Tab-separated table of C-alpha atoms in Angstrom:
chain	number	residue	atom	x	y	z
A	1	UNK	CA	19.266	3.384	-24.586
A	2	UNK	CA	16.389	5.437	-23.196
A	3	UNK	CA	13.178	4.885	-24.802
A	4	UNK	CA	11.795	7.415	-27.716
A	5	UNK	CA	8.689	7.885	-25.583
A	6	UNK	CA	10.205	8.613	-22.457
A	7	UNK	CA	12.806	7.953	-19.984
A	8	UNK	CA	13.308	4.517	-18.615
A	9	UNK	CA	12.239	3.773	-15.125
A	10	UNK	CA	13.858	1.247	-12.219
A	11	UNK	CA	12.391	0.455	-8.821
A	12	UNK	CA	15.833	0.290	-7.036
A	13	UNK	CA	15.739	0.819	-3.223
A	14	UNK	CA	13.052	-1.044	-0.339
A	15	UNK	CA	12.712	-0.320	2.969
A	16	UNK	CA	9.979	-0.641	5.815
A	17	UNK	CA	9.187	0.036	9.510
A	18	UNK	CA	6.669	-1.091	11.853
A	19	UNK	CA	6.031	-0.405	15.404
A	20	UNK	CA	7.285	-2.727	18.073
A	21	UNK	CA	4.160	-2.959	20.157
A	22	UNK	CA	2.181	-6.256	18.794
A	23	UNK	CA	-1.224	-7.836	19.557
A	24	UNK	CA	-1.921	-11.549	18.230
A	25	UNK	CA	-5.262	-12.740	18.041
A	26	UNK	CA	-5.140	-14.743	21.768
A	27	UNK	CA	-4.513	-10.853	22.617
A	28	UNK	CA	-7.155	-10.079	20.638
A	29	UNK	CA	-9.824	-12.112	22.178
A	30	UNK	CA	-9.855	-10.425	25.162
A	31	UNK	CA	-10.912	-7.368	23.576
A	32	UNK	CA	-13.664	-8.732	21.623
A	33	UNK	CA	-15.694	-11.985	21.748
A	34	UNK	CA	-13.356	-14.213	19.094
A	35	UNK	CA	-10.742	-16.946	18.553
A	36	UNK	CA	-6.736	-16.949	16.927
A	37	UNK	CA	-8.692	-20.190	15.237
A	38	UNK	CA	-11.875	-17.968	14.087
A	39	UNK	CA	-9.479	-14.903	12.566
A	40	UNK	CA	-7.172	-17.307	11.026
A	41	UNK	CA	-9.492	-19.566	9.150
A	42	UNK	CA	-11.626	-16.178	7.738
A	43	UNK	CA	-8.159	-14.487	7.487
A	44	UNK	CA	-4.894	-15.667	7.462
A	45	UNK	CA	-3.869	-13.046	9.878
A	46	UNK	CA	-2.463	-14.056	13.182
A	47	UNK	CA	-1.004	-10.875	14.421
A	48	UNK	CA	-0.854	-7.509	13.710
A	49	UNK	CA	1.853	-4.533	15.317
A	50	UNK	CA	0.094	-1.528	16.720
A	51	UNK	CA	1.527	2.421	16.977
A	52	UNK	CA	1.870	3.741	20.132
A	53	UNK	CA	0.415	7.193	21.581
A	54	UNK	CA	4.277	8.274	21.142
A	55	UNK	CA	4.602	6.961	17.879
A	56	UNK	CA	3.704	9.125	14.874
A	57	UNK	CA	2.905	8.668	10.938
A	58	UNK	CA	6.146	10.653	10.575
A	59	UNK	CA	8.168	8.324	12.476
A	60	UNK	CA	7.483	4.822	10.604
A	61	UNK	CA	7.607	6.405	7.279
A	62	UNK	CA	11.030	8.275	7.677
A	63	UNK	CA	12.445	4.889	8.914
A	64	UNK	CA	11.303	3.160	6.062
A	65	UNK	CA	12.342	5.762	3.499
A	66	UNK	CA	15.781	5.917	5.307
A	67	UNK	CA	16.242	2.103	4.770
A	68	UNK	CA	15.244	2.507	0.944
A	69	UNK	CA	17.165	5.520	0.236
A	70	UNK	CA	20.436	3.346	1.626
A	71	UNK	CA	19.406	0.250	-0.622
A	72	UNK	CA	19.358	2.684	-3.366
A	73	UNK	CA	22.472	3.917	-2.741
A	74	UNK	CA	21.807	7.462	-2.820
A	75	UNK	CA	21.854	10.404	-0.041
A	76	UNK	CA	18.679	12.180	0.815
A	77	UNK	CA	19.351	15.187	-0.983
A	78	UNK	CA	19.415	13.307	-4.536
A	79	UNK	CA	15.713	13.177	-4.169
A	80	UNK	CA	13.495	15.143	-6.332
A	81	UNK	CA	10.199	14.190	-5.112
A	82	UNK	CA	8.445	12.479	-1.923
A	83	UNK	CA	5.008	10.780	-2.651
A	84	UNK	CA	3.311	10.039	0.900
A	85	UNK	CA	0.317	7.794	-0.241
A	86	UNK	CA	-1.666	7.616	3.155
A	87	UNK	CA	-5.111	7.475	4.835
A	88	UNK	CA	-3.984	8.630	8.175
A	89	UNK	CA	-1.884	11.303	7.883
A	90	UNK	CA	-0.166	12.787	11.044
A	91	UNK	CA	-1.586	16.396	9.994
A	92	UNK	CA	-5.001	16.878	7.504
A	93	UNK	CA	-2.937	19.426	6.171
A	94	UNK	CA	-0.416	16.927	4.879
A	95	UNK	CA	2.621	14.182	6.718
A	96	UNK	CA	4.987	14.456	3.414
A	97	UNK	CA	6.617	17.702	4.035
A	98	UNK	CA	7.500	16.422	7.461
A	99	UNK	CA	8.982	13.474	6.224
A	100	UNK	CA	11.123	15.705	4.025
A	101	UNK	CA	12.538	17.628	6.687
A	102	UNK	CA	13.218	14.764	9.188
A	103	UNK	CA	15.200	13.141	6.140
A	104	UNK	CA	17.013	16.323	5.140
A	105	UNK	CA	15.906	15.738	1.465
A	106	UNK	CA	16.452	19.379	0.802
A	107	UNK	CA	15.545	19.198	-2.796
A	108	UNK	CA	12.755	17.326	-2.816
A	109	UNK	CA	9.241	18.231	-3.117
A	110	UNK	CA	6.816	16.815	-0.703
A	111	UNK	CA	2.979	15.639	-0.986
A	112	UNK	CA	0.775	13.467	0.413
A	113	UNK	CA	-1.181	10.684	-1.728
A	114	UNK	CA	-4.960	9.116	-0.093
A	115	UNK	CA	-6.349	6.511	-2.476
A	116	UNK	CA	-6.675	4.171	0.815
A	117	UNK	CA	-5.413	0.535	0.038
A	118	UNK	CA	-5.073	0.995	-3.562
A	119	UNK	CA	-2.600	4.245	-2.358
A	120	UNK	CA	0.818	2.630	-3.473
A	121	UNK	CA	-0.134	1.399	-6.524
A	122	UNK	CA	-1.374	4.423	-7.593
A	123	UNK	CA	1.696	6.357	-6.206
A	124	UNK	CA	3.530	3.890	-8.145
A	125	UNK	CA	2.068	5.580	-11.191
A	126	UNK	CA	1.959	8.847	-9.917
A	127	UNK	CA	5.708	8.853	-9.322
A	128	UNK	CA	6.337	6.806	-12.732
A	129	UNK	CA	4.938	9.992	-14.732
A	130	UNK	CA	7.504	12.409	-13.128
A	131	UNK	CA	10.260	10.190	-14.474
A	132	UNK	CA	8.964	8.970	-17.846
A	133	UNK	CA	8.616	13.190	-18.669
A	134	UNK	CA	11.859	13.487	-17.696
A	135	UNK	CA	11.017	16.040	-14.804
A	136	UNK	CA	12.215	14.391	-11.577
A	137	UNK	CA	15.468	11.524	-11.920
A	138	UNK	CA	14.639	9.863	-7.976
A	139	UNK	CA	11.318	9.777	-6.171
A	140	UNK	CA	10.516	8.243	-3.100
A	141	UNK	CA	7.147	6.242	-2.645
A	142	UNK	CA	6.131	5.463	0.585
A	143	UNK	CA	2.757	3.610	1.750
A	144	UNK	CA	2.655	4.267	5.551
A	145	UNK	CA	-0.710	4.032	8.108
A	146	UNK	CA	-1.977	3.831	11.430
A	147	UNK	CA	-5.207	2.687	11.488
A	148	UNK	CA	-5.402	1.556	14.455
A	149	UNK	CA	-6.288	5.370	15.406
A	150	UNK	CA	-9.457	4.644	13.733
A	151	UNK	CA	-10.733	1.112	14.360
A	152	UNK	CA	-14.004	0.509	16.552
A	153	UNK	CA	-12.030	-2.159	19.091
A	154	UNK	CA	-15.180	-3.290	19.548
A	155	UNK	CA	-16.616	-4.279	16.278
A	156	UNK	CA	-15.247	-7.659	15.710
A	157	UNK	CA	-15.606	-7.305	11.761
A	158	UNK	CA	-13.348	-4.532	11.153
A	159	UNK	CA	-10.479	-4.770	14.574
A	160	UNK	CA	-9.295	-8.398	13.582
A	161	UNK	CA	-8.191	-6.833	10.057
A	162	UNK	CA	-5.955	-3.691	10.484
A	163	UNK	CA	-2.177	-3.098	11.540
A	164	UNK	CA	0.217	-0.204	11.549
A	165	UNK	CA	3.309	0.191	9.491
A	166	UNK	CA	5.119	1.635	6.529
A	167	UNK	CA	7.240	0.697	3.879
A	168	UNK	CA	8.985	2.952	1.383
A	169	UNK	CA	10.833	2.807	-2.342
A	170	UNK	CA	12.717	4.287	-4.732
A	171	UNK	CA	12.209	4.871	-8.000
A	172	UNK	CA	14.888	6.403	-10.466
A	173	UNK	CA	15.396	7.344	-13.888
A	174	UNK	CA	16.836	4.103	-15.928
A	175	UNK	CA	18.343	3.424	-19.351
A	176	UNK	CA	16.653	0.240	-18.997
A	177	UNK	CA	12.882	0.870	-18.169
A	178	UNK	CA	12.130	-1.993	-15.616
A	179	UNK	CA	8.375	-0.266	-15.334
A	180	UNK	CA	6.590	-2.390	-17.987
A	181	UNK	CA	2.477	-1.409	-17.303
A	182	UNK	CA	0.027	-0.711	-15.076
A	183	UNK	CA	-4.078	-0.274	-14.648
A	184	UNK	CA	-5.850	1.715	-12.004
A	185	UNK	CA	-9.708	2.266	-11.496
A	186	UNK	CA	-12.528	3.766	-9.277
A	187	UNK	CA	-15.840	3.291	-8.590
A	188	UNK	CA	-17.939	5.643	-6.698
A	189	UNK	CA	-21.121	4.045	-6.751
A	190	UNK	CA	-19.689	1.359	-3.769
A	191	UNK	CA	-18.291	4.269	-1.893
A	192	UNK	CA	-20.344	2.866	1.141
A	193	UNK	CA	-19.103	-0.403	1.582
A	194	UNK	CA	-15.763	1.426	2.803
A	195	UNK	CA	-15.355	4.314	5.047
A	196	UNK	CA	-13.589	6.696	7.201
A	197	UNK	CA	-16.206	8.940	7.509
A	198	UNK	CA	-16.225	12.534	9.072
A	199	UNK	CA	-19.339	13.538	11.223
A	200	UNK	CA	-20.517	17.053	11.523
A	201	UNK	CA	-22.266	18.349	14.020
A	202	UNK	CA	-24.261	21.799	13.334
A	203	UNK	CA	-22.564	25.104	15.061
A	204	UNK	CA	-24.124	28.229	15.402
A	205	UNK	CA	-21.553	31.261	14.605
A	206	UNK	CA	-24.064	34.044	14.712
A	207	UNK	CA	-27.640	34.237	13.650
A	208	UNK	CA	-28.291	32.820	10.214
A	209	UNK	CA	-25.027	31.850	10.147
A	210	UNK	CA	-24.558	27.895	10.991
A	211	UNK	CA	-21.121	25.512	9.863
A	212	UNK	CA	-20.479	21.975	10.742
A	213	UNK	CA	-17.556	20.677	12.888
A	214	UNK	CA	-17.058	17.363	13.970
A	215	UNK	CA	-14.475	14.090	13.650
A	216	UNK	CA	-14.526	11.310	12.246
A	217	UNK	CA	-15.763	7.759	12.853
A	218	UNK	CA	-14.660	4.330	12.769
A	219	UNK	CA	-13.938	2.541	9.639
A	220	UNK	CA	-17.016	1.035	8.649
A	221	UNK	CA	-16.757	-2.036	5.960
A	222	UNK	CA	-19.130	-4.462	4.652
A	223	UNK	CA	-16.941	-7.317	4.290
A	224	UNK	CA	-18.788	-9.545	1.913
A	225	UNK	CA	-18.974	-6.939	-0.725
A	226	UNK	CA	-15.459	-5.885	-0.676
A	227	UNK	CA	-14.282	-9.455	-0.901
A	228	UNK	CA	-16.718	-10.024	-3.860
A	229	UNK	CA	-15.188	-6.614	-4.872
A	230	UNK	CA	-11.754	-7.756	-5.008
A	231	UNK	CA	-11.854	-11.454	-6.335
A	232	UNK	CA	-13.643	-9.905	-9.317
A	233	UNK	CA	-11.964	-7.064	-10.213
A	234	UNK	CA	-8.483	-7.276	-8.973
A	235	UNK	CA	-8.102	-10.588	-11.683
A	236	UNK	CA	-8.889	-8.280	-13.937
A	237	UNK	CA	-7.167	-5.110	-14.077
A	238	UNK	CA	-3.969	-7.651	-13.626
A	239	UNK	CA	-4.907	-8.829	-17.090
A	240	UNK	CA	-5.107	-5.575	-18.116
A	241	UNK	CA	-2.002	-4.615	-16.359
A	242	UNK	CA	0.145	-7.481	-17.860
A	243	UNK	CA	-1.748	-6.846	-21.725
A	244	UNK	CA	-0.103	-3.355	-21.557
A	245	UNK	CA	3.252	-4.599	-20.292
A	246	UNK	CA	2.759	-6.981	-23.377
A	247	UNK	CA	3.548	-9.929	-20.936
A	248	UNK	CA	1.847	-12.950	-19.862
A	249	UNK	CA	1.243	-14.644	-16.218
A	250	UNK	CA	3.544	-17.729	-17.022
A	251	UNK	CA	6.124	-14.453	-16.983
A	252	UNK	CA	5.326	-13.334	-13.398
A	253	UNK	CA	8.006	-14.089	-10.851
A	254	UNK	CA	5.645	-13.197	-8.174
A	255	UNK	CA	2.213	-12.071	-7.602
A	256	UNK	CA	2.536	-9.161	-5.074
A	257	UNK	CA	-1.344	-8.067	-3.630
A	258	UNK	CA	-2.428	-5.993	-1.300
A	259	UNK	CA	-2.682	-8.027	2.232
A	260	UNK	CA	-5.821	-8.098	3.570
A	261	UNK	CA	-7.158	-11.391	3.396
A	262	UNK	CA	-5.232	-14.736	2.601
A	263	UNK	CA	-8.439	-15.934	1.202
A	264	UNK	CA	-8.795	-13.044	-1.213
A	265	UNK	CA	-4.705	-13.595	-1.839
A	266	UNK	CA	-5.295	-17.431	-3.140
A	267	UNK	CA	-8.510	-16.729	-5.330
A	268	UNK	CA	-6.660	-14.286	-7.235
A	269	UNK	CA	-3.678	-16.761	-7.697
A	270	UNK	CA	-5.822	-19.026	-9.102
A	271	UNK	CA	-8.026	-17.307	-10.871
A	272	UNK	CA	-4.250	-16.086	-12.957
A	273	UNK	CA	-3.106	-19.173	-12.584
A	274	UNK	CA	-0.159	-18.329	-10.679
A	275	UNK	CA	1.038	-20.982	-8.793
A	276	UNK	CA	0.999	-20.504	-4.406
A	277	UNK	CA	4.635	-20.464	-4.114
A	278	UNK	CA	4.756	-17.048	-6.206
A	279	UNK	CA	2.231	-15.548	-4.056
A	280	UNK	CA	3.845	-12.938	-1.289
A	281	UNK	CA	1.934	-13.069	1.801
A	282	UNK	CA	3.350	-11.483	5.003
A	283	UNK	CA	-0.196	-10.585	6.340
A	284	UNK	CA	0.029	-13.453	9.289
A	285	UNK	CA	2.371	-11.536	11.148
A	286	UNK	CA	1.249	-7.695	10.224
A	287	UNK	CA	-2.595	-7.930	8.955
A	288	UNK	CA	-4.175	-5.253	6.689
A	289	UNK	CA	-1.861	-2.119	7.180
A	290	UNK	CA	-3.174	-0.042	4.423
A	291	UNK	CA	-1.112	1.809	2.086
A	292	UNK	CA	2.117	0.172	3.534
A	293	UNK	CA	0.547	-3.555	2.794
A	294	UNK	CA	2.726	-3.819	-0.748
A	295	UNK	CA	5.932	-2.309	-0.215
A	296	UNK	CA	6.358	-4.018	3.273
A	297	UNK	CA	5.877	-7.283	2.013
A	298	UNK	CA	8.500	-6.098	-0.814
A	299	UNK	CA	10.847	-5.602	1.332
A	300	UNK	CA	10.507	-7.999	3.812
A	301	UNK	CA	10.790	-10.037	0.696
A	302	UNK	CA	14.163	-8.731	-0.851
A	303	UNK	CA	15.586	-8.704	2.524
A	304	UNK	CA	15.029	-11.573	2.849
A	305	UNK	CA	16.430	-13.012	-0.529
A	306	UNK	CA	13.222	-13.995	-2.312
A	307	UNK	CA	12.639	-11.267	-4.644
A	308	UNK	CA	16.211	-11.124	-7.058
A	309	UNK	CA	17.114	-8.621	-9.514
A	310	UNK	CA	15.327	-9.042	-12.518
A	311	UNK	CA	12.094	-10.565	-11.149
A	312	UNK	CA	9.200	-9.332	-12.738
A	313	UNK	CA	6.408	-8.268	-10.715
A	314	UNK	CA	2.833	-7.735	-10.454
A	315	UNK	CA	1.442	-5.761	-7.703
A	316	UNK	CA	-1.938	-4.901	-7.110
A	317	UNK	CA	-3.827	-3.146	-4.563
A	318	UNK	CA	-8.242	-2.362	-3.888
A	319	UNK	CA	-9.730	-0.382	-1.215
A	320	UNK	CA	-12.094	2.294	-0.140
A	321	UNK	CA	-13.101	4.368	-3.219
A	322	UNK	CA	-13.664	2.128	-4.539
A	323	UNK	CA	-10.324	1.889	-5.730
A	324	UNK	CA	-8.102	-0.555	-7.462
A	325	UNK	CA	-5.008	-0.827	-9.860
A	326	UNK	CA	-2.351	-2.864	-10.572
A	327	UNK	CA	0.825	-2.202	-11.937
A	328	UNK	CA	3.986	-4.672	-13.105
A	329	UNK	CA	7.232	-4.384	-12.997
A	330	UNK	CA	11.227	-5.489	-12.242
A	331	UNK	CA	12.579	-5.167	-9.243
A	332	UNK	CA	16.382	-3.722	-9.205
A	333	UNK	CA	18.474	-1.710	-11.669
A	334	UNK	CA	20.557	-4.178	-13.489
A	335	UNK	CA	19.435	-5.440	-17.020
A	336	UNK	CA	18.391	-8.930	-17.381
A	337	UNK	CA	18.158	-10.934	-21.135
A	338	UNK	CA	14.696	-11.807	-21.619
């Protein structure tokens, strides 16, 4: 039966893209003074797949949304709403209604998400709301970036990390609600230690009259504060996370983070208590792609065989913001004895 407070809720569709072009970090140290053995050992990451000029925002995140809306076994036009949660949209206007068209998901209504890292997690609860009010029955959630259009490939701190790619689910209304809790949180005050920051310059229109236009520059990070960052509070607003889903980490099939650093991955584990083989980690072979981080290591994971029907979940993501929120759940539709 639905529940009193709201309808039920199932994650029941994955699907991801990334572009073919990819640069390992042998590649990599041509670029910049650095080592596959330096990156690695601070890291985890060994590789990382890189967009194109040709290929767009658009393009990885309708792939990705395709594959999850054919999981789900629905069409395109049973969608009610499209969540784009990105940092690097195709258009500063918005990438979502694109998406929309290039899908043919007629009915849906389109809008793009930026909460940086932490984007999915919080369209994870973005999306959740539409169902639990009984407004919208199927949304689509898709992470998607290219940072790579924004990396200084010359700062060695910051061009080891990021990768391109997107990844995509769908949520739909469920007798059984498979979405058990979830945390999220800012904090302004370390807005500095991550940024894509725009850069006026001063232009006179007419006398008196002066605006600023500009671009943007590089991402600019200060590493050891945003791993101190995340070992501390990411922990934590799991806890939080599972407390509401009245559930405890002994319960968690598989700790699902963010990928940005393995290092960051493991003190998290074992500051839950989670054991390593529950830990999802796909950032060797795709590094720090943003937004798209969590559901492309989903899927790559249910492809793959790992990640059953009926595994609970607890995903997590932290970023620029700050920003960070977890949120735990089920994956699949079918209802599993506790």
């Amino acid at each position: 039966m639905l529940q009193q407070s709201g309808f039920g809720i199932a994650v029941t569709g994955s699907g991801s893209c990334t572009p073919q072009v990819s640069l390992d970090n042998n590649g990599l140290s041509q670029i910049v003074e650095t080592s596959d053995e330096w990156i690695a050992a601070r890291t985890g990451i060994r590789s990382r797949r890189l967009a194109d000029d040709r290929t767009s925002l658009c393009d990885l995140a309708s792939e990705a949304s395709r594959r999850a809306i054919a999981m789900a076994e629905i069409s395109p036009t049973d969608i009610d709403l499209i969540i784009l949660a990105t940092s690097s949209p195709d258009d500063l206007f918005g990438t979502a209604g694109k998406i929309q068209y290039q899908l043919g998901a007629t009915k849906a209504v389109a809008f793009d998400l930026t909460a940086a890292c932490s984007g999915f997690v919080f369209g994870l609860v973005t999306a959740s709301q539409f169902i639990r009010t009984g407004v919208y029955q199927n949304v689509l959630l898709i992470g998607a970036d290219i940072l790579s259009r924004w990396v200084n490939w010359s700062d060695r701190g910051t061009c080891i990390l990021f990768g391109d790619g997107a990844g995509a689910v769908v949520l739909q209304a469920s007798e059984v609600d498979r979405f058990l809790g979830f945390e999220i949180r800012s904090d302004g005050t370390q807005n500095s230690s991550l940024t894509l920051a725009y850069k006026a310059e001063s232009k006179s229109l007419i006398e008196g009259v002066n605006i600023g236009q500009g671009g943007f520059e590089p991402i600019a990070m200060n590493g050891q504060e945003i791993y101190r960052f995340a070992v501390k509070k990411v922990p934590e607003v799991i806890e939080k996370a599972m407390f509401r889903a009245n559930i405890s980490a002994e319960k968690i099939d598989w700790l699902l983070l963010h990928q940005a650093n393995q290092r960051i991955l493991d003190a998290v584990a074992q500051r839950l208590k989670i054991p390593p083989e529950k830990v999802i980690s796909n950032l060797a072979n795709y590094g720090n792609t943003s937004a798209a981080s969590i559901p492309l290591a989903l899927d790559e994971s249910v492809r793959l065989g790992k990640v059953k029907s009926g595994d609970t979940i607890a995903a997590a993501g932290f970023g620029a913001g700050l920003s960070w929120g977890a949120a735990i759940f089920q994956w699949g539709s079918s209802s599993v004895d506790s």
